[in-house]
CSV table of C-alpha atoms in Angstrom, one decimal:
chain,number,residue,atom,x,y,z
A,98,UNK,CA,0.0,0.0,0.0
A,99,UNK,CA,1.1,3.4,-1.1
A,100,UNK,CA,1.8,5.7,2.0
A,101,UNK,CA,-1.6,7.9,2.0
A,102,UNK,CA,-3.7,5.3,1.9
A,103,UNK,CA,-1.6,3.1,5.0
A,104,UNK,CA,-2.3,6.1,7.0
A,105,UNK,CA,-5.6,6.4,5.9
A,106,UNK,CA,-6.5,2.6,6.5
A,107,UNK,CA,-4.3,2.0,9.9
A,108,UNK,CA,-7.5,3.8,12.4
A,109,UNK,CA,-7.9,1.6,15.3
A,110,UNK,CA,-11.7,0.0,15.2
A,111,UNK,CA,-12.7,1.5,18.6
A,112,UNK,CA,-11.0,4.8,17.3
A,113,UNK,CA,-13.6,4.4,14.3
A,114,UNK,CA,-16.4,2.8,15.9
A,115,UNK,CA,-17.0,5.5,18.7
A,116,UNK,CA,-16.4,8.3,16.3
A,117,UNK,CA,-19.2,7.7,13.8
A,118,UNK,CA,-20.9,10.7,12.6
A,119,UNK,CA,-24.0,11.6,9.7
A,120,UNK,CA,-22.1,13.7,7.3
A,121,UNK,CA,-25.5,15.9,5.2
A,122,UNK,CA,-23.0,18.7,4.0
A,123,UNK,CA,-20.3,17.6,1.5
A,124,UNK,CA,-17.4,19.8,0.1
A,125,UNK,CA,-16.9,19.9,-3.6
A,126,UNK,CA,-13.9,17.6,-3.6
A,127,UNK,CA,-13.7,14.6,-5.4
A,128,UNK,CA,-13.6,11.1,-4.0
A,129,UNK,CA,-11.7,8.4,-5.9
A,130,UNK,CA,-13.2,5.0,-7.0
A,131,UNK,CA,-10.1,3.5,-5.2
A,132,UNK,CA,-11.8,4.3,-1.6
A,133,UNK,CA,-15.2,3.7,-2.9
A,134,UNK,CA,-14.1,0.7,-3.4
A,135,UNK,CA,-12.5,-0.1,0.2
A,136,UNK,CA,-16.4,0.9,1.6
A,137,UNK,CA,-17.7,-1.6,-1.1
A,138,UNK,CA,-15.5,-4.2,0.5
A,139,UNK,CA,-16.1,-3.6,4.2
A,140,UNK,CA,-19.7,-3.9,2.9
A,141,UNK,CA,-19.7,-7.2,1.5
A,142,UNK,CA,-17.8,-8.2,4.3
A,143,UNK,CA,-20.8,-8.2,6.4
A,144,UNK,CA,-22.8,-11.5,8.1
A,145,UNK,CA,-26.0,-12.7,6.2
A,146,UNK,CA,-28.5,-14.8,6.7
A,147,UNK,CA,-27.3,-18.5,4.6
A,148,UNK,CA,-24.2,-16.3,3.8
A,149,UNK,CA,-26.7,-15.6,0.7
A,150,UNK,CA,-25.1,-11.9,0.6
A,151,UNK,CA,-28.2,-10.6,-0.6
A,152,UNK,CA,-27.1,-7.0,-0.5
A,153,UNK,CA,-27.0,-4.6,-4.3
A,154,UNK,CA,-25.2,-1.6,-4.2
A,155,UNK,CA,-25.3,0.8,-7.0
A,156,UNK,CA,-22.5,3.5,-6.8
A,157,UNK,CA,-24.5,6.5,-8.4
A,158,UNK,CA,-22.0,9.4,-9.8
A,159,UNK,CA,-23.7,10.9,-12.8
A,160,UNK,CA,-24.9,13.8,-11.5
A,161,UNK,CA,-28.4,13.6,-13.6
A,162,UNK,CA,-28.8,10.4,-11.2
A,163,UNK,CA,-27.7,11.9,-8.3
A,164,UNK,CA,-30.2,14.9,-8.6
A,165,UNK,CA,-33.0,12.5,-9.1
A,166,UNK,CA,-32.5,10.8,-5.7
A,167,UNK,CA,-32.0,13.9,-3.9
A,168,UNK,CA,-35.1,15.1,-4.9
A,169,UNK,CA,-36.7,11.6,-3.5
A,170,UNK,CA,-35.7,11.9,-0.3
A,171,UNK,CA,-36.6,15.8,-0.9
A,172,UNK,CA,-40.4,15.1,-1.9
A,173,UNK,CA,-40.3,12.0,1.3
A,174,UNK,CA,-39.0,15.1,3.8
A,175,UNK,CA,-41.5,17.8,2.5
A,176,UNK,CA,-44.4,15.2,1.9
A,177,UNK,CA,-44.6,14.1,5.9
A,178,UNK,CA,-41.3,13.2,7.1
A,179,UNK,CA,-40.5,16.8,8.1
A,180,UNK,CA,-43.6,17.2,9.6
A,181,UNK,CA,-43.4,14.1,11.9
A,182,UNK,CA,-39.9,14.9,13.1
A,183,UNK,CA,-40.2,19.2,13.2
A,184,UNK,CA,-41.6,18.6,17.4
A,185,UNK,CA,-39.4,15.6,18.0
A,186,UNK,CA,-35.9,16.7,16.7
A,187,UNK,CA,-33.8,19.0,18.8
A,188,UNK,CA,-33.9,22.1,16.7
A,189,UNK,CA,-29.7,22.2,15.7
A,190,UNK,CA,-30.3,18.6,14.3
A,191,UNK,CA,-33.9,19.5,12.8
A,192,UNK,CA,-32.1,22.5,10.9
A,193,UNK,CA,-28.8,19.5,9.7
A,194,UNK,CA,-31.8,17.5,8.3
A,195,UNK,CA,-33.5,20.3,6.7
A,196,UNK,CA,-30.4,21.0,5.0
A,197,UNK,CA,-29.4,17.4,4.2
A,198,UNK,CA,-33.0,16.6,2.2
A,199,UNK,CA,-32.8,20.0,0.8
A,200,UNK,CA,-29.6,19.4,-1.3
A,201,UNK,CA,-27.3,18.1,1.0
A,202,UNK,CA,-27.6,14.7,0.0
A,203,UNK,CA,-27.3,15.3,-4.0
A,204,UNK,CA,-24.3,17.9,-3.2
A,205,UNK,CA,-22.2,14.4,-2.3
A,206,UNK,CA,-19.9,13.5,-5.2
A,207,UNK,CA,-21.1,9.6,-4.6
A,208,UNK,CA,-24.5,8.0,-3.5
A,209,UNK,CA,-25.2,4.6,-3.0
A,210,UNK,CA,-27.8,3.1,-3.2
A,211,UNK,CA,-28.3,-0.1,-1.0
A,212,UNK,CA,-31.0,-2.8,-1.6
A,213,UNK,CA,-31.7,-6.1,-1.0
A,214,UNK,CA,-32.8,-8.8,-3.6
A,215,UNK,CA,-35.6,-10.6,-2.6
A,216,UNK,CA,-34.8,-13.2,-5.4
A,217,UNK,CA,-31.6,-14.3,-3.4
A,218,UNK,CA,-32.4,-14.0,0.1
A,219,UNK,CA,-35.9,-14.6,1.7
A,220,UNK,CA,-37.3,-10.7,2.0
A,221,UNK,CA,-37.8,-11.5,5.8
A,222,UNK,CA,-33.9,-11.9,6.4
A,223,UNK,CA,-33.2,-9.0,4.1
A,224,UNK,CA,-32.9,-6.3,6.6
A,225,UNK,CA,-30.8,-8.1,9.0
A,226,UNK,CA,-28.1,-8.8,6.5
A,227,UNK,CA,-28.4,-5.6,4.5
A,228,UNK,CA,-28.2,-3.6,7.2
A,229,UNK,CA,-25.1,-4.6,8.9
A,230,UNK,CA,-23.1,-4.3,5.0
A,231,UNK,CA,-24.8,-0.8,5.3
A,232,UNK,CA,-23.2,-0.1,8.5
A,233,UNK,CA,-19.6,-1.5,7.5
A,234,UNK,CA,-20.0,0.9,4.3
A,235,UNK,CA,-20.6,3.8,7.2
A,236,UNK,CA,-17.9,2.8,9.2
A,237,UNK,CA,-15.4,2.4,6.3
A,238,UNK,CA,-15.8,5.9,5.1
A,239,UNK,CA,-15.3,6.9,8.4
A,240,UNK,CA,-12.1,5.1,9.1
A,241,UNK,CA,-10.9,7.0,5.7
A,242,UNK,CA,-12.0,10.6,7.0
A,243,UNK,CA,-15.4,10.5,4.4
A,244,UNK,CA,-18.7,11.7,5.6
A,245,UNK,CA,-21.8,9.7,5.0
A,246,UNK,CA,-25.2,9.1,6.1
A,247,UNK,CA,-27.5,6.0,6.6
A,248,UNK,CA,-30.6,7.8,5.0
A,249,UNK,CA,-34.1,5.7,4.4
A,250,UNK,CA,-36.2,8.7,3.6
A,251,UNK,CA,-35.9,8.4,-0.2
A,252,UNK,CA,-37.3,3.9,0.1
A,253,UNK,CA,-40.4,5.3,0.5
A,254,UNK,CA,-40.3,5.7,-3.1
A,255,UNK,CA,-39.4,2.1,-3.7
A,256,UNK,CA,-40.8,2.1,-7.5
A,257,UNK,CA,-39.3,5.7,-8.5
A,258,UNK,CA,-35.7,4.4,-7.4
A,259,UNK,CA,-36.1,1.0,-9.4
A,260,UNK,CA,-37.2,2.6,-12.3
A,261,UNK,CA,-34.0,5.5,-11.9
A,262,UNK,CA,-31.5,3.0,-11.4
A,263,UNK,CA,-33.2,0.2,-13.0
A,264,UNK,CA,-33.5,-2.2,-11.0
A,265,UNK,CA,-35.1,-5.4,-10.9
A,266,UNK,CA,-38.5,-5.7,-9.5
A,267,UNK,CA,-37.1,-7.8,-6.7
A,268,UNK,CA,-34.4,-5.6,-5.7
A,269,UNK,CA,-36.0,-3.5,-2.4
A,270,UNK,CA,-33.9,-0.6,-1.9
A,271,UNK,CA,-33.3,-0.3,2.0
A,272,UNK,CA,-30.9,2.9,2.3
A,273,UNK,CA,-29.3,5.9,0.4
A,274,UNK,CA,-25.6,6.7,1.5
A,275,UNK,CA,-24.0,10.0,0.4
A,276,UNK,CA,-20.6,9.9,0.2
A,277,UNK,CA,-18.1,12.7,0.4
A,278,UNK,CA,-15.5,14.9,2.1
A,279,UNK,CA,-17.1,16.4,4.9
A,280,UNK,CA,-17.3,20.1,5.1
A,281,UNK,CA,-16.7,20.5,8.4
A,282,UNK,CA,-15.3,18.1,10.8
A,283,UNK,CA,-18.1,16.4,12.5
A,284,UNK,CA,-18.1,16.9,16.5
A,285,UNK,CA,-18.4,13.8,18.6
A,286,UNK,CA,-21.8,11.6,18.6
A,287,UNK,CA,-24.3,12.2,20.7
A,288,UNK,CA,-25.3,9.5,23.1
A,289,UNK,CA,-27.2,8.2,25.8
A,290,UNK,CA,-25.0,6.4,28.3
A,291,UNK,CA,-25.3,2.7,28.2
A,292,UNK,CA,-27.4,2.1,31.2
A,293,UNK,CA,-30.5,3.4,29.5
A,294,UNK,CA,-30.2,0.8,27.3
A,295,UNK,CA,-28.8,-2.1,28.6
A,296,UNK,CA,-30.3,-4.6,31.1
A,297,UNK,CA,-28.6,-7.7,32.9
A,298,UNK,CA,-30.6,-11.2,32.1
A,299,UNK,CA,-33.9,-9.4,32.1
A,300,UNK,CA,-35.2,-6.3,30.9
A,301,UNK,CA,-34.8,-3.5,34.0
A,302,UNK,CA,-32.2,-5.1,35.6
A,303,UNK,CA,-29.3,-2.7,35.6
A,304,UNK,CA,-26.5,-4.0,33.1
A,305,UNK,CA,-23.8,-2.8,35.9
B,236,UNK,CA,-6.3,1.3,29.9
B,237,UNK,CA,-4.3,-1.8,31.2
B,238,UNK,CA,-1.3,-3.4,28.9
B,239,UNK,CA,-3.8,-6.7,27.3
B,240,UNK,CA,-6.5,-4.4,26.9
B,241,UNK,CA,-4.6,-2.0,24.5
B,242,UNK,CA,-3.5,-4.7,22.7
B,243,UNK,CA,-6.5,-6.4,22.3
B,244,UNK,CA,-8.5,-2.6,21.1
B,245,UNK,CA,-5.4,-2.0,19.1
B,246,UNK,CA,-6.8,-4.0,15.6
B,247,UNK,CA,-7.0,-1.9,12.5
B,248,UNK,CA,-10.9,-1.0,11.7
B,249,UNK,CA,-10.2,-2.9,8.3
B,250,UNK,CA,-8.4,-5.7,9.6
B,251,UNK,CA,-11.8,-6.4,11.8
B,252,UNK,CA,-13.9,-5.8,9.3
B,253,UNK,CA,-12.6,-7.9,6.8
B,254,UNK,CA,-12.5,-10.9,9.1
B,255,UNK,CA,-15.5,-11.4,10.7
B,256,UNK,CA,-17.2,-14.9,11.1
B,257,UNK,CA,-19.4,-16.2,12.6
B,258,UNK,CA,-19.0,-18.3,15.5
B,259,UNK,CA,-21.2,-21.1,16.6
B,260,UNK,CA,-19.3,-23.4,19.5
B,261,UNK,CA,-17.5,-22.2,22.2
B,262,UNK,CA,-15.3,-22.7,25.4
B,263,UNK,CA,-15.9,-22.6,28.3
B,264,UNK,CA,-13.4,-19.9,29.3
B,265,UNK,CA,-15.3,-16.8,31.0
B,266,UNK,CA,-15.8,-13.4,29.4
B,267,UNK,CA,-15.3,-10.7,31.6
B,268,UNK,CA,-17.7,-7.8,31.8
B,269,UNK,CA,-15.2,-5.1,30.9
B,270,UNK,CA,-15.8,-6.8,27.4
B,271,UNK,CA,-18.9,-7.2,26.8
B,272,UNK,CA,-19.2,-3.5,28.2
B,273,UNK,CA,-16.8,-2.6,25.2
B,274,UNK,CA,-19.0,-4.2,23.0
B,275,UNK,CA,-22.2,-2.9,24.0
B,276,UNK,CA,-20.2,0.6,23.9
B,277,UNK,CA,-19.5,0.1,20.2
B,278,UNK,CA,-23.1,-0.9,19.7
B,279,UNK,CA,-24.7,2.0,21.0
B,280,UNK,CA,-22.4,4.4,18.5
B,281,UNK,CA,-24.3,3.0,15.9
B,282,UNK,CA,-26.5,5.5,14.0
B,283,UNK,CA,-30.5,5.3,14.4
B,284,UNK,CA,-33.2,7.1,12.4
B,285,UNK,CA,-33.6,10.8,14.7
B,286,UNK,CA,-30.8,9.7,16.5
B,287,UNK,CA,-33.5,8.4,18.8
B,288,UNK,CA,-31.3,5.0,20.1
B,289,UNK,CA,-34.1,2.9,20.0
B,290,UNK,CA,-32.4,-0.6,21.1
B,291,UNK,CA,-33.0,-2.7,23.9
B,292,UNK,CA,-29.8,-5.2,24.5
B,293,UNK,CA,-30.2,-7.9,27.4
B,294,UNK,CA,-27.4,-9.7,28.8
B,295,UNK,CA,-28.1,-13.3,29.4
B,296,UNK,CA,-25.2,-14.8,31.7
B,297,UNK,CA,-27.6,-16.8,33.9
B,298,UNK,CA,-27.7,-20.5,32.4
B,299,UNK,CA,-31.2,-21.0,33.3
B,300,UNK,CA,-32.5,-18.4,30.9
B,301,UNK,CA,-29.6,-19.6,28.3
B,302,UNK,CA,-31.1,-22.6,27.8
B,303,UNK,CA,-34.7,-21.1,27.5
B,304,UNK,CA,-33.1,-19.3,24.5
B,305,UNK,CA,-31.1,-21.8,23.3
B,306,UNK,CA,-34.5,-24.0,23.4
B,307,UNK,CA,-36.7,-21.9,21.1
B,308,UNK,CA,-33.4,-21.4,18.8
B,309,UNK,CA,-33.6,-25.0,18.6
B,310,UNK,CA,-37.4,-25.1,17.4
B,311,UNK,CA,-37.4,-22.7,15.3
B,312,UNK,CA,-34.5,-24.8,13.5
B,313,UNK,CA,-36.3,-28.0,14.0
B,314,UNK,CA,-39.7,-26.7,13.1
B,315,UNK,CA,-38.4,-25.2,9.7
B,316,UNK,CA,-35.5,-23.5,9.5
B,317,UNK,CA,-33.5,-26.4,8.9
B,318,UNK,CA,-35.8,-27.9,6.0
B,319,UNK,CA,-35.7,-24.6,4.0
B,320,UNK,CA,-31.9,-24.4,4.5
B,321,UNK,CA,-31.0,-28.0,3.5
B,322,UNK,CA,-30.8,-28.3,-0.1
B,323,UNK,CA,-29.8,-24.4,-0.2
B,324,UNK,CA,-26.5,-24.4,2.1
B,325,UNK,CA,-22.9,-26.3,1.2
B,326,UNK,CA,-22.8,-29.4,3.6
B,327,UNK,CA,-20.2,-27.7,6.1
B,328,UNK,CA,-22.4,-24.6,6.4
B,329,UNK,CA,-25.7,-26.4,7.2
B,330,UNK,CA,-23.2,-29.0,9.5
B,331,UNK,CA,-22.1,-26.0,11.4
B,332,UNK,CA,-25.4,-24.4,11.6
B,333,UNK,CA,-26.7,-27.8,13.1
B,334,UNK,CA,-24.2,-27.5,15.8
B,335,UNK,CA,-25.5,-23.8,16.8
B,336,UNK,CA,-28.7,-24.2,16.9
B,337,UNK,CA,-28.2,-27.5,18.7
B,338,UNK,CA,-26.8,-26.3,21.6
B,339,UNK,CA,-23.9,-24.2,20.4
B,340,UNK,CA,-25.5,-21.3,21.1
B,341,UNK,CA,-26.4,-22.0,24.6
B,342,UNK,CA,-23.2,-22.8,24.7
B,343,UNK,CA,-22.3,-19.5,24.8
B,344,UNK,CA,-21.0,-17.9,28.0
B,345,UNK,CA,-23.3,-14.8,27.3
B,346,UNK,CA,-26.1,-14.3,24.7
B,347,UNK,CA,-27.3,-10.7,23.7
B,348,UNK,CA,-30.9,-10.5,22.6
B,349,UNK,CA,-31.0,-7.4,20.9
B,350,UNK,CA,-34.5,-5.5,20.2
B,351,UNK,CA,-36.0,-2.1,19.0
B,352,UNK,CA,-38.2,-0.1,21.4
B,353,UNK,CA,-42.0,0.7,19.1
B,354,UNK,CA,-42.5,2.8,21.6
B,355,UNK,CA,-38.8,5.3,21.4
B,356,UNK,CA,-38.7,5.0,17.3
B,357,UNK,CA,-41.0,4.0,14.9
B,358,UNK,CA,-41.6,0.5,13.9
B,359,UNK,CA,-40.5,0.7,10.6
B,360,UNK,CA,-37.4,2.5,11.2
B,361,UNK,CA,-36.4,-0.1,13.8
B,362,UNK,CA,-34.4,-2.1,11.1
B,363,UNK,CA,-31.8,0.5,10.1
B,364,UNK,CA,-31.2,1.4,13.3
B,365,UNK,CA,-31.4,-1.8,15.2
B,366,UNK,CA,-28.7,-4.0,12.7
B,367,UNK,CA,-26.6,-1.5,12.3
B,368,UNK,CA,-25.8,-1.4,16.0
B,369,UNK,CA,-25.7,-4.9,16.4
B,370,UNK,CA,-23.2,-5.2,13.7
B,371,UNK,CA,-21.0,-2.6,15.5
B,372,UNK,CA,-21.2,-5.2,18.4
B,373,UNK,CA,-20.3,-8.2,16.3
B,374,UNK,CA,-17.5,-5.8,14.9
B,375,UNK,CA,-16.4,-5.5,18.6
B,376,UNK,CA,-16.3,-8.9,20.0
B,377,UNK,CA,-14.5,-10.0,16.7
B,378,UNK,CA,-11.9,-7.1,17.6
B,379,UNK,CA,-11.1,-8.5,21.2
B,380,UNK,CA,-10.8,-11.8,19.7
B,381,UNK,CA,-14.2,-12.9,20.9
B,382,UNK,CA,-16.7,-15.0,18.8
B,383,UNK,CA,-20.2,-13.8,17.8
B,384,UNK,CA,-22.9,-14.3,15.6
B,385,UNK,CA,-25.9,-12.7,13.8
B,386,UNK,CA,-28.7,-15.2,14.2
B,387,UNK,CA,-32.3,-14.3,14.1
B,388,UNK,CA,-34.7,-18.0,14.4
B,389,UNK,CA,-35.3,-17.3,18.2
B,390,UNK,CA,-37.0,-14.2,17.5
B,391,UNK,CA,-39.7,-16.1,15.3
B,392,UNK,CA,-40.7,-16.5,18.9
B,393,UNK,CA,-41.1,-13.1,20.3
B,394,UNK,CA,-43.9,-13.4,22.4
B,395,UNK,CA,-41.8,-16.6,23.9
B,396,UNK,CA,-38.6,-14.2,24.2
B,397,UNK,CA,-40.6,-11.2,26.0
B,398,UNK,CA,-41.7,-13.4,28.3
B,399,UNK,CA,-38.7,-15.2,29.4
B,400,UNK,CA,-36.4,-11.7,29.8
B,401,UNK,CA,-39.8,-10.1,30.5
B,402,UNK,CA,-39.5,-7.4,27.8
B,403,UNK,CA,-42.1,-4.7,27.6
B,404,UNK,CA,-45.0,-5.8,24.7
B,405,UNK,CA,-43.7,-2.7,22.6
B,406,UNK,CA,-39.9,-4.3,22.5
B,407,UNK,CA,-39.2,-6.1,19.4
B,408,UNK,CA,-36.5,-9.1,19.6
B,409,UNK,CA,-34.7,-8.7,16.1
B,410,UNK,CA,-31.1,-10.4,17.0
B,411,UNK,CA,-29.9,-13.3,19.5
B,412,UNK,CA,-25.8,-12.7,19.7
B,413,UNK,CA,-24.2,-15.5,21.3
B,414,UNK,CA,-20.4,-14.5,22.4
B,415,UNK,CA,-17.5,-15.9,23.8
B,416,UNK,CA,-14.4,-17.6,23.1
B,417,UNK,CA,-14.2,-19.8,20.0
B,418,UNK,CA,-13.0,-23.0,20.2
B,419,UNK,CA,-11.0,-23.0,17.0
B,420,UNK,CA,-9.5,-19.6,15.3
B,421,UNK,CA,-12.4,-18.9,12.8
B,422,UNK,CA,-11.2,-19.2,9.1
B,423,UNK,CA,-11.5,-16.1,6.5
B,424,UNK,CA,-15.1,-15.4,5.4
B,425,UNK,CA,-15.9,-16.6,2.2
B,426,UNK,CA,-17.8,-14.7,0.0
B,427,UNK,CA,-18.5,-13.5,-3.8
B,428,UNK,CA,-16.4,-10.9,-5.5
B,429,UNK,CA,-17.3,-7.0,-5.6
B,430,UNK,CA,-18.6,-6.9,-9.2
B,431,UNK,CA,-21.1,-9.8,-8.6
B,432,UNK,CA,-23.2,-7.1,-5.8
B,433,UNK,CA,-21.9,-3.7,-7.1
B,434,UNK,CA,-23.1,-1.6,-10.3
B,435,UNK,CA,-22.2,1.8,-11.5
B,436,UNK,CA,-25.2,4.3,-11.8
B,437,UNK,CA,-27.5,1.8,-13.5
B,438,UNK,CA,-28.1,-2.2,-12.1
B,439,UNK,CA,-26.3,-3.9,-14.4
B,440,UNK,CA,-23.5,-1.8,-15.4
B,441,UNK,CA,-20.5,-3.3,-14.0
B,442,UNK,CA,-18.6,-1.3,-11.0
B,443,UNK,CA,-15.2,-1.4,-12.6
């Protein structure tokens, strides 16, 4: 490996893991197919259901394409989603998503576009081996400084996105990743702390 | 942090990533708390739709309720799982499957059921934020050297599953994660190239 991309690849996984952020504001800088492709192969790295592999990810550049699945998850934000989330967001990450559907997402040099092919693996098991490769794509741009974003607002319109990307009719797209160089470095995330969440051997019992 | 723990958090994000398997049989040899607490730590970094953290993990150490896990993993492999997977998986898959879900999985010095909360996020948003945090904790265990796996037949059973860790009726099971030591250093994952799952712009176009 060429020196750039050892330092880029040599993150620690708790460094990565615990640093994960939604990137919805890209900087015009261009991302080369040769870290796409690292994502693409943490991705498919992923657990499955029968090791089946299920997953379909189309790496949409053209920016014709790109536009048209912006405006998806634009039209899914306007048409309710902004609406059920306006009283339930803090207001600094209601404005971040505002931004995000409203061009955010298109201004990325790279979306993908993750699905799940119900003519491979049963369409129950789909989500629990899609989503996983979906998080290893997250977490791979993030070990190489990218900003992305795990984004189902755009699935809604399962039929638009087939017939933009063309896929199969048993393809059932599950999530829309931008990809890009983040304009900003993105702050820490956010989190409850684990005791909220986690019980020891039945639910309410305090983990620790 | 103490001289075997840096070593053992001290694994590249890719060099995890690319070698997670699943493990199904396991020693005896006790897992201490400070890792399952890293794991659960890397779990709850995961991304969720509002950033609303809507999974429930449970902790299973105590053998009695193993077992009652184990057991419905068991029937739900007996009762059909195993039929629709014969003729589909190579002979050494469905062999090591067999084991699992024949005790292996009780085997397990701690299982995580993992489930989404109807009542923090929505129901149909539970998905992409429930797997992608479990997958962060499979990432985890497979970075301390721990074995783990994604299986999902128990939670055919959730009414079964709430009542055993008694889980509120809005939690969801989605994931039982057995984890501990494997018996054997897990081979590398097996799985198709890149251009059989990825496309450029358009399904069907190849990725490079």
């Amino acid at each position: 490996m060429v020196d750039g991309r050892e330092a880029m690849t040599s993150r620690t996984f708790f460094d990565v893991v615990l640093n994960q952020r939604a990137t919805r504001q890209f900087a015009e800088r261009a991302v080369d197919d040769s870290l796409i492709e690292l994502c693409l192969e943490a991705a498919i790295h992923a657990p499955s259901a029968e090791n089946l592999q299920p997953w379909v990810f189309v790496v949409v550049r053209d920016a014709g394409l790109r536009s048209k699945v912006g405006q998806l998850t634009r039209r899914a934000w306007r048409g309710g989603g902004r609406q059920h989330s306006a009283n339930r967001l803090p207001p600094a990450l209601l404005h971040e998503v505002d931004l995000g559907a409203d061009g955010g997402i298109e201004s990325a040099p790279v979306i993908i576009v993750v699905g799940g092919d119900a003519a491979i693996g049963l369409e129950s098991t789909l989500p629990s081996s899609v989503y996983p490769a979906t998080q290893n794509l997250l977490l791979a741009a993030t070990s190489l400084g990218l900003g992305s974003a795990m984004t189902t607002l755009a699935t809604l319109f399962a039929d638009e996105l087939r017939e933009v990307l063309e896929l199969p009719p048993a393809v059932v797209p599950m999530a829309v990743v931008p990809i890009g160089w983040p304009t900003r470095p993105p702050g820490p995330p956010r989190r409850l702390p684990l005791r909220e969440r986690a019980h020891r051997d039945r639910y309410g019992a305090p983990w620790s």
